[in-house]
PDB file of C-alpha atoms in Angstrom:
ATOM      1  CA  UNK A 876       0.000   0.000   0.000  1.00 96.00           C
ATOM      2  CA  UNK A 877       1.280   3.510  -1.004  1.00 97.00           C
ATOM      3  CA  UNK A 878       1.780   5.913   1.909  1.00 98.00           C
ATOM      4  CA  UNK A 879       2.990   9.199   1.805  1.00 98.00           C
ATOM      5  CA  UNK A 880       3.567  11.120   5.137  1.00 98.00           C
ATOM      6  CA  UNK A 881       4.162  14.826   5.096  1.00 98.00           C
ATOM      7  CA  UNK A 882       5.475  16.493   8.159  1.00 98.00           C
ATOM      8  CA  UNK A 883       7.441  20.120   8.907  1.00 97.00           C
ATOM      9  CA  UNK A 884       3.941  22.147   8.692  1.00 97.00           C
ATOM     10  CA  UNK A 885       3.340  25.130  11.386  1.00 97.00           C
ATOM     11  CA  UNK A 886       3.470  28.638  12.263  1.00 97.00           C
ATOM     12  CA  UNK A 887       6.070  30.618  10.636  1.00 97.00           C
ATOM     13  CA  UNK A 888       6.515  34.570  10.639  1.00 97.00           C
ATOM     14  CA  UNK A 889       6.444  36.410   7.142  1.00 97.00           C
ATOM     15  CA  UNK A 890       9.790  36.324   5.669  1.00 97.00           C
ATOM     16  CA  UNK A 891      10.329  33.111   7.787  1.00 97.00           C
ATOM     17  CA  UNK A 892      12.172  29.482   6.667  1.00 97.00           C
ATOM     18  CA  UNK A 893      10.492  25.943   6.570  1.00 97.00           C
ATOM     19  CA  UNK A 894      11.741  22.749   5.238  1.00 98.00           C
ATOM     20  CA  UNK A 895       9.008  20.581   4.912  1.00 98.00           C
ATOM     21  CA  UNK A 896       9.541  16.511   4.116  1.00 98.00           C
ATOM     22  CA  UNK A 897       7.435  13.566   2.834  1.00 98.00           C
ATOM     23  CA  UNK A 898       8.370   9.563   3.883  1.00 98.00           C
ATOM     24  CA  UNK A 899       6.960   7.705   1.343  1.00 98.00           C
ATOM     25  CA  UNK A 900       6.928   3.716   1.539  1.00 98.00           C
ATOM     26  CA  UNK A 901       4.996   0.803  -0.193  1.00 98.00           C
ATOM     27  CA  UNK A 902       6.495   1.850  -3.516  1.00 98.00           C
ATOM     28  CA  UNK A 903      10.039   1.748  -5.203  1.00 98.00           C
ATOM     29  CA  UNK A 904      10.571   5.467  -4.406  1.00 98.00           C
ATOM     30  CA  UNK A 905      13.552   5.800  -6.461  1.00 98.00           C
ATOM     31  CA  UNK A 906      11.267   4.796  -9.755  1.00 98.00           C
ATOM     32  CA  UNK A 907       9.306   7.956  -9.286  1.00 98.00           C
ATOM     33  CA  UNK A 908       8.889  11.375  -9.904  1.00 98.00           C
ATOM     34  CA  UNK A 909       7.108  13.701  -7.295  1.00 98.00           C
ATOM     35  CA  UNK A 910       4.986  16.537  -6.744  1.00 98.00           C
ATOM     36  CA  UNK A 911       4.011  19.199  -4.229  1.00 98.00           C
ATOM     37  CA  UNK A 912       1.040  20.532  -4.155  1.00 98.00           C
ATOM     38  CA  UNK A 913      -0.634  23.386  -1.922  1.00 98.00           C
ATOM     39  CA  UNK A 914      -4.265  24.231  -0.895  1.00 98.00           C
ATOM     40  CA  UNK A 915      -4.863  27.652   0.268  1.00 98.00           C
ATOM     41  CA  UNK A 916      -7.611  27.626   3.185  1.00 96.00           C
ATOM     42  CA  UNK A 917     -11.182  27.137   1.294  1.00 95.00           C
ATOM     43  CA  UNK A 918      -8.962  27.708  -2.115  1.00 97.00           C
ATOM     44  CA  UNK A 919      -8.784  24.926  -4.985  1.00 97.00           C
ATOM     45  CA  UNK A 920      -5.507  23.146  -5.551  1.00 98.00           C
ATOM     46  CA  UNK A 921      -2.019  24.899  -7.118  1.00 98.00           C
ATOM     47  CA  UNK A 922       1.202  22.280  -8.343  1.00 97.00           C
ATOM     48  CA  UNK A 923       4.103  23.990  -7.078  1.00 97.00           C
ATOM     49  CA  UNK A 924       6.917  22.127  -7.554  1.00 98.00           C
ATOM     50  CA  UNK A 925       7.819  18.187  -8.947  1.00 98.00           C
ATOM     51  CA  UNK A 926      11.090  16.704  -8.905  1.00 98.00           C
ATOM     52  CA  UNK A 927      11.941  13.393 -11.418  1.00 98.00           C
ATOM     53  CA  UNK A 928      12.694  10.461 -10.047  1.00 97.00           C
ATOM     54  CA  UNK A 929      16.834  10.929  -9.653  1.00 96.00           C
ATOM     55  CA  UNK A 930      16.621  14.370  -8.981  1.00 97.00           C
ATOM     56  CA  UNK A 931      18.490  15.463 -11.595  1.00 97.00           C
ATOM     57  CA  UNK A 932      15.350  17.443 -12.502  1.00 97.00           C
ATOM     58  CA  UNK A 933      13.286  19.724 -10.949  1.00 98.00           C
ATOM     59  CA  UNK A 934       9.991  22.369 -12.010  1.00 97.00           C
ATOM     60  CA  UNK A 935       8.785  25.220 -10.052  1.00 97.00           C
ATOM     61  CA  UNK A 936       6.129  27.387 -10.075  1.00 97.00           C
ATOM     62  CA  UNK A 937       6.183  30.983 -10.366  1.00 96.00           C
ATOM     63  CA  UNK A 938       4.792  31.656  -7.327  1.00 97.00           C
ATOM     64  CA  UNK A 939       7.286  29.744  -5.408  1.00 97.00           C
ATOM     65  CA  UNK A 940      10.318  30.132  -7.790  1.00 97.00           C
ATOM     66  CA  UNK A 941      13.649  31.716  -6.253  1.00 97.00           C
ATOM     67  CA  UNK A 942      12.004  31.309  -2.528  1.00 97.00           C
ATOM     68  CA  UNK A 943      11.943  27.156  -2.498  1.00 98.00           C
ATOM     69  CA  UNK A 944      13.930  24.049  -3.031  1.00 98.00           C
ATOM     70  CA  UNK A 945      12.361  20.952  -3.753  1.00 98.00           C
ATOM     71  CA  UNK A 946      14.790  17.876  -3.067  1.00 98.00           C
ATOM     72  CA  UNK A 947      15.217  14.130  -2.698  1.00 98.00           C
ATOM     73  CA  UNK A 948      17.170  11.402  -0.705  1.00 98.00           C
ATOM     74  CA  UNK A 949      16.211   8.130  -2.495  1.00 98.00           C
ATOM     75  CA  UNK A 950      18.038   5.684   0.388  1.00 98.00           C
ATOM     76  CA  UNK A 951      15.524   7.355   3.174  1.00 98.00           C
ATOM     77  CA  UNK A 952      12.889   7.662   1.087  1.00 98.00           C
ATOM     78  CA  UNK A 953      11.946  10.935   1.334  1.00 98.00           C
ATOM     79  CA  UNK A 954      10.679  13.976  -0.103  1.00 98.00           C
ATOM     80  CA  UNK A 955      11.497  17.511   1.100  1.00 98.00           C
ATOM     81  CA  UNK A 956      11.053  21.165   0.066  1.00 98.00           C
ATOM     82  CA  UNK A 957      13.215  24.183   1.610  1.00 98.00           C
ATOM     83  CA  UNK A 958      10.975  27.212   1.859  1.00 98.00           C
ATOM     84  CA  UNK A 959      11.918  30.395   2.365  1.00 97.00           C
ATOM     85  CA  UNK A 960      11.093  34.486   2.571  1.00 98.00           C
ATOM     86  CA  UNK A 961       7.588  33.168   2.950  1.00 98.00           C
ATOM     87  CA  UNK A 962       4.585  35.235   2.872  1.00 97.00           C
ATOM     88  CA  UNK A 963       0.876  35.581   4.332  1.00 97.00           C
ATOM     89  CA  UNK A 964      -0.200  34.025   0.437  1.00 97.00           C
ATOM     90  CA  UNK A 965       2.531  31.029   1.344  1.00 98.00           C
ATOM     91  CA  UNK A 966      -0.442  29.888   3.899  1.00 98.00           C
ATOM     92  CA  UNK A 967      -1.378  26.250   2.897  1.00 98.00           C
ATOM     93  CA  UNK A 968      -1.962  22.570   3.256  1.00 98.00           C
ATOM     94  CA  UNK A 969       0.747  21.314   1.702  1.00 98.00           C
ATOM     95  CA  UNK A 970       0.377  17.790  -0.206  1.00 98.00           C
ATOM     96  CA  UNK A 971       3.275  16.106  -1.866  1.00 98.00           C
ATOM     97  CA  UNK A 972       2.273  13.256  -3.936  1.00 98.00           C
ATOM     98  CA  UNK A 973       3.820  10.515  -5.748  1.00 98.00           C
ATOM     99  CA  UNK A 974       3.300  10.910  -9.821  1.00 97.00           C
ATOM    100  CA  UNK A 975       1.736   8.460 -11.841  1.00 94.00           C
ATOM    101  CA  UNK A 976       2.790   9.869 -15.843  1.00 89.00           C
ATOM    102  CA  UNK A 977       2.431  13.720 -14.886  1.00 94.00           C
ATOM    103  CA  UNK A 978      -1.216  13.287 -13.098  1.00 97.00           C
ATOM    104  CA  UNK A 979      -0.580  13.057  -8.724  1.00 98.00           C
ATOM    105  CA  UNK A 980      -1.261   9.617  -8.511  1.00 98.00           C
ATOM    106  CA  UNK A 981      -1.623   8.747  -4.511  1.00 98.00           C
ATOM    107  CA  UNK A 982      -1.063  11.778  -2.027  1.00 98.00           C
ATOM    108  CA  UNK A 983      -0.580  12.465   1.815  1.00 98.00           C
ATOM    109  CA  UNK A 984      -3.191  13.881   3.854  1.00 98.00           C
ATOM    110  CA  UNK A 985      -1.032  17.306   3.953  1.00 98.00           C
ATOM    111  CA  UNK A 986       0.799  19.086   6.214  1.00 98.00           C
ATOM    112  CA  UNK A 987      -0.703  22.967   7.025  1.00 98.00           C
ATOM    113  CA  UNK A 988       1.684  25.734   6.935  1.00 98.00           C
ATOM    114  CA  UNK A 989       0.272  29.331   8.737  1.00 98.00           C
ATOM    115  CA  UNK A 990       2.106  32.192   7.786  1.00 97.00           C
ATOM    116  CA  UNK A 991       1.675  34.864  10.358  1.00 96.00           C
ATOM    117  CA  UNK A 992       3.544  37.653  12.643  1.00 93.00           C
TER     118      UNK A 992
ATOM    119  CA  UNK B 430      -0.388  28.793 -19.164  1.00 94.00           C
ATOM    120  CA  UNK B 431      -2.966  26.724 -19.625  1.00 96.00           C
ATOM    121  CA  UNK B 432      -5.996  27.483 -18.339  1.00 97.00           C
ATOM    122  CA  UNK B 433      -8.303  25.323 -16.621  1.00 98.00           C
ATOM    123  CA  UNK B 434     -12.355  26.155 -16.677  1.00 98.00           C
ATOM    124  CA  UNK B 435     -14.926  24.431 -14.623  1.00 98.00           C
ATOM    125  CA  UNK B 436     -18.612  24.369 -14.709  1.00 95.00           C
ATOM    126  CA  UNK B 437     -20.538  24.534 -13.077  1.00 96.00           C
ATOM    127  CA  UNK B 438     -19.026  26.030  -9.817  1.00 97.00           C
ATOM    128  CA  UNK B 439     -21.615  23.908  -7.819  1.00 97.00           C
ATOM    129  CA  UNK B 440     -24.153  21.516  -8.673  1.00 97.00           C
ATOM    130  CA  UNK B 441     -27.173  20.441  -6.253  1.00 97.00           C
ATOM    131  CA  UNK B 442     -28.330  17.347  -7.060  1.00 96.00           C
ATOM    132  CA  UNK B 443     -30.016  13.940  -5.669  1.00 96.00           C
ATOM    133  CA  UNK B 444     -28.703  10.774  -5.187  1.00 96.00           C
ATOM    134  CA  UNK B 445     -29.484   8.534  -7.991  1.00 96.00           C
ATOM    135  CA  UNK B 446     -28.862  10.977 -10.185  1.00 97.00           C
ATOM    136  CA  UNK B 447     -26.825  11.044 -13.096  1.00 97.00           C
ATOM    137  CA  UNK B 448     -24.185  14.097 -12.543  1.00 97.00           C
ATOM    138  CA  UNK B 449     -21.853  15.612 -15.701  1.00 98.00           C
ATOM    139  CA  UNK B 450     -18.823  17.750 -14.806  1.00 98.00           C
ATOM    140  CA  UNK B 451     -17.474  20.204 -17.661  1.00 98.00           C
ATOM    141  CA  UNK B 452     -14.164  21.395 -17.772  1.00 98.00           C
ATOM    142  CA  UNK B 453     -12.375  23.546 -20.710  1.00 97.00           C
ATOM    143  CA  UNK B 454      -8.809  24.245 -21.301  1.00 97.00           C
ATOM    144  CA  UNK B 455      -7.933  27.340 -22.801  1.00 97.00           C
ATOM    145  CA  UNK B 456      -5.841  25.782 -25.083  1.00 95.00           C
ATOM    146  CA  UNK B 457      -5.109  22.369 -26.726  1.00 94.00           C
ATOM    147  CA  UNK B 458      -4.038  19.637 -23.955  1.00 93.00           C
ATOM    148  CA  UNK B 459      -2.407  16.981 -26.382  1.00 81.00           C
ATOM    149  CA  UNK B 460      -2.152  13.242 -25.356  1.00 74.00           C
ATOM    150  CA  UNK B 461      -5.293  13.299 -23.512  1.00 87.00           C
ATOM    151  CA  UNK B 462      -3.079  14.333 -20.619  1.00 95.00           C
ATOM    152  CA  UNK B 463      -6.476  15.508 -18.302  1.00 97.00           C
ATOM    153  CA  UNK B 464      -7.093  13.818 -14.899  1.00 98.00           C
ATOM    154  CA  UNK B 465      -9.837  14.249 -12.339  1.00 98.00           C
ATOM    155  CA  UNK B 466      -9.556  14.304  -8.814  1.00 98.00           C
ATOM    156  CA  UNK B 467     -12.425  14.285  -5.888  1.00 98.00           C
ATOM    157  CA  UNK B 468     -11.547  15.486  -2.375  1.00 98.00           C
ATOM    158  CA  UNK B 469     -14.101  15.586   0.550  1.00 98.00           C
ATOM    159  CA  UNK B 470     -14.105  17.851   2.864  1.00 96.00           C
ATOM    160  CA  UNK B 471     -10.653  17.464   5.194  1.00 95.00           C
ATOM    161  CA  UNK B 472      -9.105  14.892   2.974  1.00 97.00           C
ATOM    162  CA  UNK B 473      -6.592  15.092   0.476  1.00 98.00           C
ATOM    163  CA  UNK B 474      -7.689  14.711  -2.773  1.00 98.00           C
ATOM    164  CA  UNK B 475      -7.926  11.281  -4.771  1.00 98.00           C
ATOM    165  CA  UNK B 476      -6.868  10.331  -8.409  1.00 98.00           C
ATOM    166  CA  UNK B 477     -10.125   9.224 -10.258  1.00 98.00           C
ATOM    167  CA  UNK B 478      -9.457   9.529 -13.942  1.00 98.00           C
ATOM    168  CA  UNK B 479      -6.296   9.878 -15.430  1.00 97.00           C
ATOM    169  CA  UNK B 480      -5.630  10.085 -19.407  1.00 96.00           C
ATOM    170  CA  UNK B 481      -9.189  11.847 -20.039  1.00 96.00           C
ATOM    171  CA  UNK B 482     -11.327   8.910 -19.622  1.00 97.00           C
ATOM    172  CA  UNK B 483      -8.896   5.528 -17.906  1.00 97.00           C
ATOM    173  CA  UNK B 484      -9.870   4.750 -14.425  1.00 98.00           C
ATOM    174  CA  UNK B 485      -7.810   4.889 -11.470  1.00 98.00           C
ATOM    175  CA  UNK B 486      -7.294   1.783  -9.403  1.00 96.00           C
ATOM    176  CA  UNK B 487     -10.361   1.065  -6.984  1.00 96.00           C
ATOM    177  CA  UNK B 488     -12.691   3.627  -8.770  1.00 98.00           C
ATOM    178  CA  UNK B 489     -16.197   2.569  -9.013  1.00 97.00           C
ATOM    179  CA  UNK B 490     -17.506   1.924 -12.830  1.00 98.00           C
ATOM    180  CA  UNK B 491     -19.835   5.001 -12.199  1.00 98.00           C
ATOM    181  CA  UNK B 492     -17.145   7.646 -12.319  1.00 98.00           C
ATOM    182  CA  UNK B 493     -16.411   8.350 -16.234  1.00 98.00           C
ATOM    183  CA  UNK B 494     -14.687  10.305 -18.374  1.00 97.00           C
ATOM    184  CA  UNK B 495     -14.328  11.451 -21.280  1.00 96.00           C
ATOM    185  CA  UNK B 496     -13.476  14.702 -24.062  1.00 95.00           C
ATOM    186  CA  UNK B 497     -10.248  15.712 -26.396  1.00 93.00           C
ATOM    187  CA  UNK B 498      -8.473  18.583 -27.318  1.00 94.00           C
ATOM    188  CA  UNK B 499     -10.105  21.300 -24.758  1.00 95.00           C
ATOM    189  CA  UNK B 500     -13.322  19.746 -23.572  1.00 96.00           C
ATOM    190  CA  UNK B 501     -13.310  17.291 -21.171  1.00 97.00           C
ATOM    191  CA  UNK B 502     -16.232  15.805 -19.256  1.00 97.00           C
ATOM    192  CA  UNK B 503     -16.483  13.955 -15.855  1.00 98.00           C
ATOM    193  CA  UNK B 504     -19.732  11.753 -15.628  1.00 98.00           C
ATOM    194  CA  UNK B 505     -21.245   9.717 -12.602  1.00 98.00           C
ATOM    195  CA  UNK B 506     -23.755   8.149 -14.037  1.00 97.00           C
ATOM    196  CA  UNK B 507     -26.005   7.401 -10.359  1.00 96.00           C
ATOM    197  CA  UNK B 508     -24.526   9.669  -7.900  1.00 97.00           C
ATOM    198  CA  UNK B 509     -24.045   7.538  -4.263  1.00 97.00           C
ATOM    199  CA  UNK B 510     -23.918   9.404  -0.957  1.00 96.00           C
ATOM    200  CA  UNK B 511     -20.434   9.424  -0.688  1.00 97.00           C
ATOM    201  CA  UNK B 512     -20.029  10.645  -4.040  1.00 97.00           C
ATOM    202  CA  UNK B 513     -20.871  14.267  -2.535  1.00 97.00           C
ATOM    203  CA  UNK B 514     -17.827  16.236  -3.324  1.00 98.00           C
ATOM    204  CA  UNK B 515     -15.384  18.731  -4.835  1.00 98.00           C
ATOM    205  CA  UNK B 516     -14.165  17.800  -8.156  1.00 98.00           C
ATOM    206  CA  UNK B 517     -11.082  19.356  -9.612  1.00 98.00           C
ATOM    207  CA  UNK B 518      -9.907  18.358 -13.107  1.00 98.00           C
ATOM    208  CA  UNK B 519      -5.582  18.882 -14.199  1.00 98.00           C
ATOM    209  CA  UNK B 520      -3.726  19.209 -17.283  1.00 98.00           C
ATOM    210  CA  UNK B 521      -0.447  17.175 -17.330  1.00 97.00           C
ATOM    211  CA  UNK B 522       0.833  17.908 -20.691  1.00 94.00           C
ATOM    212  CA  UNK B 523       2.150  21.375 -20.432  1.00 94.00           C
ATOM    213  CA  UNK B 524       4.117  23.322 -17.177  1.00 92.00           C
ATOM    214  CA  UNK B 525       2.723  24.325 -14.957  1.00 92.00           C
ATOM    215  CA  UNK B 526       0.481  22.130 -14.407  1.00 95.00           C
ATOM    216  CA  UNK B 527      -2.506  23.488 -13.805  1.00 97.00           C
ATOM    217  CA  UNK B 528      -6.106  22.261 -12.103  1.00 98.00           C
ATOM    218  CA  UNK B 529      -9.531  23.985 -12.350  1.00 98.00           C
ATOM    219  CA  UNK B 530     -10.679  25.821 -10.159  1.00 98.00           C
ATOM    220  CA  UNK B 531     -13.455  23.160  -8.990  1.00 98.00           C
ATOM    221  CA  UNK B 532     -16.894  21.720  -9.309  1.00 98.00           C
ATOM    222  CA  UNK B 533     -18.855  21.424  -5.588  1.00 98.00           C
ATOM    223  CA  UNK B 534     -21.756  18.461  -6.014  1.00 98.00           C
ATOM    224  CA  UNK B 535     -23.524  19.213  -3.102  1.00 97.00           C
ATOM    225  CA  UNK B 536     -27.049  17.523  -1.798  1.00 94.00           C
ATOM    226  CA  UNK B 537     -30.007  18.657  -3.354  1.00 92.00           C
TER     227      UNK B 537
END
């Protein structure tokens, strides 16, 4: 069974640092590219960032670009992404998930991220 | 970027009923690269259709899809209980990837 378990969330000041990281199991990890994706509070969902399955490649979206890092140790099997110079808009559930051909195949139940002074 | 256009924003509806999902890409998505997701309410979401119309392991035979080029459709053709939902559909084929912005099916 595919699990993905996302942890690092909380309360960070604007202009703050977070590195948040996802254990994945029940899956070859290193076979796989993967994905974050955020969910402002009542907001639908925005891809921010995927990383292919070596990590020799990595996308970002403008909104994050410049401010985050998304990286990968396959022998642990986990996920992470280094955020930084956050901001109140930064405020999110955070999902990473584990991609399937480009579509988020199975996710993690999130990790929140509250951006405030 | 691609934009991503869902309608309707909600839909009230029965169960039983048969429920179809619209969503319009502002451009072109080649491959058939369109999936749908459904999250509930405090749950992440969950992969239902991938490649416009292929279903994801463990979906139920009701949940379909279909469409090409920049109309894509999401049907359910008897809508269960825990069907009640908010359905987001993504396009895979160009970056960023980008979702709609979501279709609630809420109880009539």
């Amino acid at each position: 069974e595919v699990q993905l378990v996302e942890s690092g969330g909380g309360l960070v000041q604007p202009g703050g640092s977070l590195r948040l990281s996802c254990s994945a199991s029940g899956f070859t990890f290193s076979d796989y590219s993967m994905h974050w994706v955020r969910q402002a509070p009542g907001k639908g969902l925005e891809f921010i960032s995927s990383i292919n399955n070596d990590g020799s490649s990595t996308y970002y979206a403008d909104s994050v670009k410049g401010r985050s890092t998304i990286s990968r140790e396959n022998s642990k099997n986990n996920l992470y992404l280094q955020m930084s110079s956050l901001r109140v808009e930064d405020m999110a559930v955070y999902y990473c998930a584990k991609s399937g051909g480009g579509y988020s195949e199975y996710w993690g139940q999130g990790t929140l991220v509250t951006v405030s002074s | 970027e691609i934009v991503m256009t869902q309608s309707p924003a909600t839909l009230s509806v029965s169960p039983g009923e048969r429920v179809t999902l619209s969503c319009r890409a502002s451009q072109s998505v080649s491959s058939y690269k369109l999936a749908w997701y459904q999250q509930k309410p405090g749950q992440a979401p969950r992969l239902l259709i991938y490649g416009a119309s292929t279903r994801a392991t463990g979906i139920p035979a009701r949940f379909s899809g279909s469409g090409s080029g920049t109309d894509f459709t999401l049907t359910i053709s008897s809508l269960q209980s825990e069907d009640f939902a908010v359905y987001y559909c993504q396009q895979y084929n160009n970056w960023p990837r980008t979702f709609g912005q979501g279709t609630k099916v809420e109880m009539k």
